[in-house]
Amino acid sequence: MNDFDTQLTALLDDTAAQIDPRPNFDAVRSNTMTFRPDRRGGRRFPRSLGVAAATIALLGGGVAAFDARGGGRQTVSTSSDPTGTVTVETTPKTTVADEEPVVDKAPMPVADPVETDKVHDDGPGDDAAVDFPRSAHLGASELTEGTMVQKLLGQAAPGETIKAHSEFGSIYTVADSDGKWKLVLRLTDVPVGTVVPVRVTFSRSPSVFEFEIERHEPKVEEDPEPVVTTPKPAPEPVVEPKPQPQPKPPVEPTPVAFTVDLGWSYNDDVYMKQGFHGSAPVGSAVSVNSEWGAVHATADAKGNWETLLKLTDVPDGTVVHVWVVSSASDHVVEYDLVRDRPDPEPEPEPEAKPFKVELGAFYDGDAYMKQGFHGTGTPGSTVRASSDFGAAETVIGPKGHWELLLKMYDVPGGSSVGVLVTNSASDAAHDFTVVRPESEPEPIEFTANAALTESDADPMVNEYWGTAPAGAVITISSAYGDGQVTANGDGVWDARIEFASVPVGETFTVKVKSSKSGTFHSFSFTRVDASS
Amino acid sequence: MNLVWTVDSSPPLPGGGEPDASPALHATTDRDEGMRALYARRHADMVRFAAFLTGDVTTAEDVAQEAFARVFDAWDRIDDLERIDAYLKSTVVNLANGGRRKQGVAERFTPPRLRLVPSAEENALGRVGRDDVLAAVAALPLRQRACVVMRYWMRMTESEIAESLELSVGSVRTHVKRGTETLRKQLGDQR
């Protein structure tokens, strides 16, 4: 390792040590995930749960059932707390075929209420939500193929369920984390001229708002006004207390008219963005709504407002209906925006290259061996390497280069394997032979033994034997005699050595060495007196 | 199925790995227990590994969490539990790459993040901050990034990296060399 390598190792260690992960094993097991707001204040959602959970979370929480991957049904619920942490939980898959594919039934946990004017004094058992103002306004309306479509929006406690009822249709939704809600009520088969009463109720408040919507003759191009009447207080037995009107912003001496203008728009692969700006009474709320998402703004001290509607996952070519309303005006401004993504940049023309193959690295493992191949070829075409013991293929990259690793299992040691490398864009085929090396034999250890330690014979004779790597030359040497022998193919050797003219009583050393080993063995041998 | 997996068989990673902090698990096929031990031992390191690959700690936590969730789902399909560590690492690499691909388009149209101002201590010591290192590593191409982090932070050998990423040893060597050269220019200028 050079100096920079050492520094890099230390730098990476230091950096890693500064990262302090927050383990949450239960999330892995239960499929519950918690997400905190990121640095920019936005929220990111688990990719694995997809658009359903993200959409519900953006709307402020709730529950949705959807078709699970691989069959069956799954339920996703999301909730958020006042810190912006969003929790997404999925239930195990069910296979109930007739389960209703309905959304938004369970109210999400209520966030700690932000301080608001106390406008209701509701009964016991509803303490958590009594401080939130409730309101309901009519938004845009339209008549489409006999169906009356009426948009409603307003304010409620975060997570509260709001229902709009009528004899021709009902719908409910859940207020978002800011307490804002909106819904689209569709009334079918309403006879012309009928006045339809619509009641808006809240799950955690006795407040009720009533509206009357009249079905007009379908035609009139020059009547831009929505076919609505203003809300009136609920009739008699309606629950107490009566809803109070929304607290009005301080009235400016010169009221500012509610106007809307389109700002810049931007379409890319991910987002469809449209800016809106205009004027409105100071402090009034402006809401830009669409089926794909909504955004809110407040008019500033000069009566100006601006906001950016940012929509995701809108399919190309979709007409997105947008309606803009103000809390201080009944006027509704509507737009139809078209999702029109810019054409993708043209792919550069791939560069054609001749099909060439070269051998890469070879790896010999216990269970399998691997041989790398690399080369060039036509971009986008497929290269396949096949053998009797395995095959692999890859797609050539845009620059015409490729590489692949062929794994071959259970190849006997010492055998040759033929590998054929072909290319879908070429008739050429390349043959290779890969040899798996013989497995190494166990090394034979050098050992030596001696038959005698003393003798009275003259000349003295002794026998030596042992093991050594095949072909090793064993040398036996001493002051009174030497000898050499070669280990046989099985690694065995033995020798008989004569030692001449050894004085009686003399003890001498016999050294046994192998030509293939750095070690040696030594033995003592003593000439004793025959008479003793 | 009679599988044996020993948690102790995979050594702790450097740079903050917690050696044997978790209960060792021997001779078990129980998914819950096995996952709990694996999570306790590897979660912190996988988050750090993902942080090097993605350049962002928050994203890294998502990536690591998702990688563990996938391993949890795939537990019964994994034949060789001794290779589960390698499976986990390659899942992190793949998820980090997928996430960056999706994120890339969005980030092109997002205002650049404010760069964190180095602390007085960092200035005084002339040290490179965490964000600088993460950013420099994350700017490398995927394979260079993975090879450099595995080589210099995880202390894996070239052949181990090659095995893990299914590359040749020669490719690993090239990726490490090129990645190191880039980092030397990037980080060397700031030191």
Short mmCIF file of N, CA and C in Angstrom, two decimals, chain A residues 1-2 4-40 44-48 266 268-271 273 345 360-361 363 368 370 372 403 405 407, chain B residues 14-15 32 35-36 39 43-44 47-48 51-52 56-59 61-63 65-66 68-69 72 95 99 102 105-107 109-110 113 116 127-128 130-131 133-134 137 143 148-149 152-153 155 162-163 166-171 180 183-184 187 191:
data_model
loop_
_atom_site.label_atom_id
_atom_site.label_comp_id
_atom_site.label_asym_id
_atom_site.label_seq_id
_atom_site.Cartn_x
_atom_site.Cartn_y
_atom_site.Cartn_z
N MET A 1 0.84 -1.20 0.00
CA MET A 1 0.00 0.00 0.00
C MET A 1 0.87 1.24 0.00
N ASN A 2 0.54 2.17 -0.88
CA ASN A 2 1.33 3.39 -0.85
C ASN A 2 0.71 4.36 0.15
N PHE A 4 -0.99 7.15 -0.18
CA PHE A 4 -2.38 7.61 -0.37
C PHE A 4 -3.37 6.49 -0.04
N ASP A 5 -2.98 5.24 -0.37
CA ASP A 5 -3.87 4.12 -0.04
C ASP A 5 -4.12 4.06 1.46
N THR A 6 -3.06 4.24 2.22
CA THR A 6 -3.19 4.22 3.68
C THR A 6 -4.08 5.37 4.15
N GLN A 7 -3.84 6.54 3.56
CA GLN A 7 -4.66 7.70 3.94
C GLN A 7 -6.12 7.48 3.58
N LEU A 8 -6.34 6.86 2.41
CA LEU A 8 -7.72 6.64 1.96
C LEU A 8 -8.43 5.68 2.91
N THR A 9 -7.71 4.63 3.31
CA THR A 9 -8.30 3.69 4.26
C THR A 9 -8.70 4.41 5.55
N ALA A 10 -7.81 5.25 6.05
CA ALA A 10 -8.10 5.97 7.30
C ALA A 10 -9.27 6.93 7.11
N LEU A 11 -9.29 7.57 5.94
CA LEU A 11 -10.35 8.54 5.65
C LEU A 11 -11.71 7.85 5.58
N LEU A 12 -11.74 6.71 4.94
CA LEU A 12 -13.01 5.97 4.84
C LEU A 12 -13.44 5.47 6.22
N ASP A 13 -12.47 5.01 7.00
CA ASP A 13 -12.81 4.57 8.37
C ASP A 13 -13.39 5.72 9.17
N ASP A 14 -12.74 6.89 9.08
CA ASP A 14 -13.21 8.07 9.83
C ASP A 14 -14.63 8.44 9.39
N THR A 15 -14.81 8.44 8.06
CA THR A 15 -16.12 8.83 7.53
C THR A 15 -17.19 7.86 7.99
N ALA A 16 -16.88 6.57 7.89
CA ALA A 16 -17.87 5.56 8.30
C ALA A 16 -18.20 5.70 9.78
N ALA A 17 -17.19 6.04 10.57
CA ALA A 17 -17.42 6.14 12.02
C ALA A 17 -18.36 7.30 12.36
N GLN A 18 -18.43 8.29 11.46
CA GLN A 18 -19.31 9.43 11.72
C GLN A 18 -20.76 9.14 11.36
N ILE A 19 -20.98 8.01 10.69
CA ILE A 19 -22.36 7.65 10.32
C ILE A 19 -22.93 6.78 11.42
N ASP A 20 -24.03 7.22 11.98
CA ASP A 20 -24.61 6.52 13.12
C ASP A 20 -25.99 6.01 12.73
N PRO A 21 -26.07 4.80 12.19
CA PRO A 21 -27.36 4.30 11.71
C PRO A 21 -28.33 4.05 12.86
N ARG A 22 -29.61 4.09 12.52
CA ARG A 22 -30.66 3.83 13.52
C ARG A 22 -31.31 2.50 13.18
N PRO A 23 -30.93 1.44 13.89
CA PRO A 23 -31.49 0.13 13.54
C PRO A 23 -32.96 0.03 13.91
N ASN A 24 -33.69 -0.71 13.13
CA ASN A 24 -35.11 -0.95 13.40
C ASN A 24 -35.48 -2.28 12.79
N PHE A 25 -35.12 -3.33 13.52
CA PHE A 25 -35.30 -4.67 12.96
C PHE A 25 -36.77 -4.99 12.73
N ASP A 26 -37.63 -4.51 13.63
CA ASP A 26 -39.04 -4.85 13.50
C ASP A 26 -39.60 -4.38 12.16
N ALA A 27 -39.02 -3.28 11.65
CA ALA A 27 -39.49 -2.78 10.36
C ALA A 27 -39.22 -3.78 9.26
N VAL A 28 -38.10 -4.49 9.34
CA VAL A 28 -37.78 -5.49 8.33
C VAL A 28 -38.79 -6.63 8.39
N ARG A 29 -39.12 -7.02 9.62
CA ARG A 29 -39.95 -8.19 9.78
C ARG A 29 -41.42 -7.88 9.52
N SER A 30 -41.87 -6.70 9.94
CA SER A 30 -43.30 -6.44 9.85
C SER A 30 -43.66 -5.63 8.62
N ASN A 31 -42.64 -5.27 7.83
CA ASN A 31 -42.90 -4.45 6.65
C ASN A 31 -43.40 -3.07 7.03
N THR A 32 -43.06 -2.61 8.23
CA THR A 32 -43.43 -1.26 8.61
C THR A 32 -42.19 -0.40 8.45
N MET A 33 -42.34 0.73 7.82
CA MET A 33 -41.18 1.58 7.60
C MET A 33 -41.50 2.98 8.05
N THR A 34 -40.52 3.64 8.63
CA THR A 34 -40.72 5.00 9.09
C THR A 34 -39.78 5.90 8.31
N PHE A 35 -40.31 7.01 7.86
CA PHE A 35 -39.51 7.90 7.03
C PHE A 35 -39.58 9.30 7.61
N ARG A 36 -38.43 9.87 7.76
CA ARG A 36 -38.38 11.23 8.28
C ARG A 36 -38.26 12.20 7.12
N PRO A 37 -38.63 13.45 7.36
CA PRO A 37 -38.47 14.44 6.30
C PRO A 37 -36.99 14.56 5.95
N ASP A 38 -36.67 14.73 4.69
CA ASP A 38 -35.27 14.90 4.34
C ASP A 38 -34.85 16.36 4.53
N ARG A 39 -33.62 16.64 4.11
CA ARG A 39 -33.06 17.97 4.40
C ARG A 39 -33.87 19.09 3.79
N ARG A 40 -34.52 18.76 2.68
CA ARG A 40 -35.26 19.83 2.01
C ARG A 40 -36.70 19.91 2.50
N ARG A 44 -39.79 11.23 1.46
CA ARG A 44 -39.58 10.21 0.47
C ARG A 44 -40.27 8.94 0.96
N PHE A 45 -40.69 8.13 0.06
CA PHE A 45 -41.48 6.97 0.44
C PHE A 45 -40.81 5.71 -0.04
N PRO A 46 -41.12 4.61 0.60
CA PRO A 46 -40.44 3.38 0.22
C PRO A 46 -40.79 3.00 -1.20
N ARG A 47 -39.77 2.72 -1.96
CA ARG A 47 -39.99 2.37 -3.36
C ARG A 47 -40.85 1.11 -3.46
N SER A 48 -40.64 0.19 -2.49
CA SER A 48 -41.32 -1.10 -2.61
C SER A 48 -42.82 -0.98 -2.41
N TYR A 266 -43.49 23.20 -16.69
CA TYR A 266 -42.33 22.38 -16.97
C TYR A 266 -42.74 20.92 -16.96
N ASP A 268 -41.10 17.08 -17.36
CA ASP A 268 -39.94 16.22 -17.59
C ASP A 268 -40.35 14.78 -17.35
N ASP A 269 -39.36 13.91 -17.27
CA ASP A 269 -39.67 12.48 -17.14
C ASP A 269 -40.46 12.18 -15.87
N VAL A 270 -40.22 12.97 -14.84
CA VAL A 270 -40.83 12.66 -13.54
C VAL A 270 -41.99 13.59 -13.23
N TYR A 271 -41.77 14.87 -13.36
CA TYR A 271 -42.74 15.84 -12.87
C TYR A 271 -43.48 16.54 -13.99
N LYS A 273 -45.07 20.19 -13.84
CA LYS A 273 -45.13 21.35 -12.95
C LYS A 273 -45.82 22.49 -13.66
N GLU A 345 -34.07 12.38 -25.41
CA GLU A 345 -32.92 12.65 -26.27
C GLU A 345 -32.64 11.43 -27.12
N GLY A 360 -10.11 -14.02 -20.39
CA GLY A 360 -9.85 -13.17 -19.23
C GLY A 360 -9.28 -13.99 -18.09
N ALA A 361 -9.65 -13.62 -16.89
CA ALA A 361 -9.09 -14.26 -15.71
C ALA A 361 -9.68 -15.65 -15.52
N TYR A 363 -10.37 -18.65 -12.55
CA TYR A 363 -10.45 -18.86 -11.12
C TYR A 363 -10.84 -20.30 -10.88
N TYR A 368 -16.55 -24.96 -8.20
CA TYR A 368 -16.62 -24.65 -9.62
C TYR A 368 -15.38 -23.88 -10.05
N LYS A 370 -14.12 -20.74 -12.82
CA LYS A 370 -14.69 -19.64 -13.60
C LYS A 370 -13.66 -19.17 -14.62
N GLY A 372 -13.14 -15.99 -17.35
CA GLY A 372 -13.61 -14.71 -17.86
C GLY A 372 -13.35 -14.60 -19.36
N GLU A 403 -17.97 -8.14 -21.45
CA GLU A 403 -17.20 -9.12 -20.68
C GLU A 403 -18.19 -10.02 -19.97
N LEU A 405 -18.44 -13.79 -17.32
CA LEU A 405 -17.75 -14.76 -16.48
C LEU A 405 -18.52 -16.08 -16.59
N LYS A 407 -19.21 -19.70 -15.35
CA LYS A 407 -19.01 -20.60 -14.20
C LYS A 407 -19.23 -22.02 -14.67
N PRO B 14 -14.36 -3.42 9.25
CA PRO B 14 -13.63 -2.36 9.94
C PRO B 14 -14.48 -1.10 9.98
N GLY B 15 -13.92 -0.12 10.64
CA GLY B 15 -14.56 1.19 10.63
C GLY B 15 -15.87 1.20 11.34
N ASP B 32 -36.47 -15.87 11.59
CA ASP B 32 -36.53 -14.72 12.48
C ASP B 32 -35.25 -14.55 13.28
N MET B 35 -32.28 -13.78 10.95
CA MET B 35 -32.31 -12.40 10.46
C MET B 35 -31.97 -11.42 11.57
N ARG B 36 -32.46 -11.72 12.77
CA ARG B 36 -32.20 -10.80 13.88
C ARG B 36 -30.69 -10.73 14.15
N TYR B 39 -29.02 -8.93 11.25
CA TYR B 39 -29.31 -7.50 11.30
C TYR B 39 -28.47 -6.82 12.37
N HIS B 43 -26.20 -4.48 10.19
CA HIS B 43 -26.99 -3.32 9.78
C HIS B 43 -26.16 -2.06 9.69
N ALA B 44 -25.40 -1.76 10.75
CA ALA B 44 -24.63 -0.53 10.76
C ALA B 44 -23.67 -0.48 9.58
N VAL B 47 -25.43 0.11 6.25
CA VAL B 47 -25.83 1.51 6.07
C VAL B 47 -24.60 2.33 5.65
N ARG B 48 -23.48 2.08 6.30
CA ARG B 48 -22.26 2.83 5.94
C ARG B 48 -21.82 2.49 4.52
N ALA B 51 -24.04 4.22 2.26
CA ALA B 51 -23.78 5.67 2.27
C ALA B 51 -22.62 6.01 1.33
N PHE B 52 -21.61 5.16 1.31
CA PHE B 52 -20.51 5.39 0.38
C PHE B 52 -21.00 5.25 -1.07
N ASP B 56 -25.40 9.60 0.39
CA ASP B 56 -26.39 10.26 1.24
C ASP B 56 -26.83 9.27 2.33
N VAL B 57 -26.73 9.71 3.57
CA VAL B 57 -26.97 8.80 4.69
C VAL B 57 -28.45 8.39 4.77
N THR B 58 -29.33 9.36 4.51
CA THR B 58 -30.77 9.03 4.59
C THR B 58 -31.14 7.99 3.55
N THR B 59 -30.67 8.20 2.33
CA THR B 59 -30.92 7.21 1.28
C THR B 59 -30.29 5.87 1.67
N GLU B 61 -29.87 4.58 4.55
CA GLU B 61 -30.69 3.84 5.52
C GLU B 61 -31.84 3.14 4.82
N ASP B 62 -32.43 3.82 3.84
CA ASP B 62 -33.51 3.17 3.07
C ASP B 62 -32.97 1.95 2.33
N VAL B 63 -31.82 2.15 1.69
CA VAL B 63 -31.25 1.07 0.87
C VAL B 63 -30.94 -0.14 1.75
N GLN B 65 -32.15 -0.89 4.66
CA GLN B 65 -33.38 -1.48 5.21
C GLN B 65 -34.05 -2.36 4.15
N GLU B 66 -34.07 -1.85 2.93
CA GLU B 66 -34.71 -2.61 1.86
C GLU B 66 -33.92 -3.88 1.55
N PHE B 68 -32.15 -5.63 3.68
CA PHE B 68 -32.46 -6.61 4.72
C PHE B 68 -33.86 -7.19 4.50
N ALA B 69 -34.79 -6.33 4.10
CA ALA B 69 -36.15 -6.82 3.86
C ALA B 69 -36.15 -7.85 2.74
N PHE B 72 -34.71 -11.01 4.00
CA PHE B 72 -35.74 -11.63 4.85
C PHE B 72 -36.75 -12.40 3.99
N LEU B 95 -29.28 -2.13 -5.17
CA LEU B 95 -30.30 -1.16 -4.77
C LEU B 95 -29.74 0.26 -4.84
N GLY B 99 -31.47 3.05 -7.13
CA GLY B 99 -31.95 4.29 -6.51
C GLY B 99 -31.33 5.50 -7.15
N LYS B 102 -32.91 6.29 -10.56
CA LYS B 102 -34.20 6.98 -10.51
C LYS B 102 -34.03 8.40 -10.00
N VAL B 105 -32.66 11.57 -12.47
CA VAL B 105 -33.52 12.41 -13.30
C VAL B 105 -34.11 13.53 -12.44
N ALA B 106 -34.59 13.16 -11.26
CA ALA B 106 -35.21 14.16 -10.40
C ALA B 106 -34.20 15.22 -9.97
N GLU B 107 -32.99 14.77 -9.67
CA GLU B 107 -32.02 15.73 -9.14
C GLU B 107 -31.53 16.72 -10.18
N PHE B 109 -33.29 18.40 -11.99
CA PHE B 109 -34.18 19.56 -12.00
C PHE B 109 -34.42 20.11 -10.61
N THR B 110 -33.58 19.72 -9.68
CA THR B 110 -33.72 20.19 -8.31
C THR B 110 -32.58 21.16 -8.03
N ARG B 113 -28.09 21.32 -3.59
CA ARG B 113 -28.13 21.45 -2.14
C ARG B 113 -27.05 22.41 -1.67
N LEU B 116 -22.48 21.94 3.02
CA LEU B 116 -22.26 22.23 4.43
C LEU B 116 -20.92 22.95 4.60
N ARG B 127 -8.67 19.00 7.57
CA ARG B 127 -9.21 17.68 7.30
C ARG B 127 -10.33 17.74 6.27
N VAL B 128 -10.54 16.62 5.65
CA VAL B 128 -11.64 16.53 4.70
C VAL B 128 -12.86 16.05 5.47
N ARG B 130 -16.86 14.65 6.28
CA ARG B 130 -17.58 13.45 5.91
C ARG B 130 -18.29 13.62 4.57
N ASP B 131 -18.95 14.78 4.41
CA ASP B 131 -19.71 14.99 3.19
C ASP B 131 -18.80 15.03 1.96
N VAL B 133 -16.02 13.35 1.58
CA VAL B 133 -15.62 11.98 1.24
C VAL B 133 -16.78 11.24 0.58
N LEU B 134 -17.96 11.38 1.19
CA LEU B 134 -19.13 10.69 0.62
C LEU B 134 -19.40 11.18 -0.80
N VAL B 137 -16.65 9.85 -3.23
CA VAL B 137 -16.80 8.43 -3.53
C VAL B 137 -18.05 8.20 -4.38
N ARG B 143 -19.07 0.71 -10.48
CA ARG B 143 -18.15 -0.39 -10.20
C ARG B 143 -16.88 0.11 -9.50
N VAL B 148 -13.65 0.27 -4.81
CA VAL B 148 -12.81 1.06 -3.91
C VAL B 148 -13.25 0.89 -2.46
N VAL B 149 -14.57 0.96 -2.23
CA VAL B 149 -15.06 0.84 -0.84
C VAL B 149 -14.80 -0.55 -0.30
N TYR B 152 -10.81 -0.73 0.25
CA TYR B 152 -10.14 0.10 1.25
C TYR B 152 -10.92 0.24 2.55
N TRP B 153 -12.22 0.06 2.50
CA TRP B 153 -12.95 0.16 3.77
C TRP B 153 -13.27 -1.23 4.32
N ARG B 155 -11.70 -3.89 3.40
CA ARG B 155 -10.45 -4.66 3.43
C ARG B 155 -10.61 -6.02 2.73
N ALA B 162 -13.91 -9.67 -6.65
CA ALA B 162 -14.26 -10.23 -7.95
C ALA B 162 -15.38 -11.24 -7.81
N GLU B 163 -15.26 -12.07 -6.80
CA GLU B 163 -16.28 -13.09 -6.55
C GLU B 163 -17.62 -12.44 -6.21
N GLU B 166 -18.96 -10.51 -9.22
CA GLU B 166 -18.93 -11.29 -10.46
C GLU B 166 -18.16 -10.57 -11.55
N LEU B 167 -16.96 -10.15 -11.20
CA LEU B 167 -16.06 -9.52 -12.15
C LEU B 167 -14.78 -10.34 -12.18
N SER B 168 -13.94 -10.09 -13.18
CA SER B 168 -12.64 -10.73 -13.16
C SER B 168 -11.72 -9.95 -12.23
N VAL B 169 -10.69 -10.64 -11.75
CA VAL B 169 -9.75 -9.97 -10.84
C VAL B 169 -9.09 -8.79 -11.55
N GLY B 170 -8.83 -8.97 -12.85
CA GLY B 170 -8.21 -7.87 -13.60
C GLY B 170 -9.10 -6.64 -13.65
N SER B 171 -10.40 -6.87 -13.83
CA SER B 171 -11.33 -5.74 -13.86
C SER B 171 -11.35 -5.04 -12.51
N THR B 180 -9.14 5.04 -7.30
CA THR B 180 -8.19 5.63 -6.37
C THR B 180 -7.55 6.87 -6.97
N LEU B 183 -9.99 9.68 -6.74
CA LEU B 183 -10.12 10.17 -5.36
C LEU B 183 -8.87 10.93 -4.92
N ARG B 184 -7.72 10.47 -5.40
CA ARG B 184 -6.48 11.17 -5.04
C ARG B 184 -6.56 12.62 -5.54
N LEU B 187 -9.80 14.35 -3.44
CA LEU B 187 -9.60 14.58 -2.01
C LEU B 187 -8.23 15.17 -1.73
N ARG B 191 -7.08 18.47 0.84
CA ARG B 191 -6.40 18.21 2.11
C ARG B 191 -5.40 19.30 2.43
#
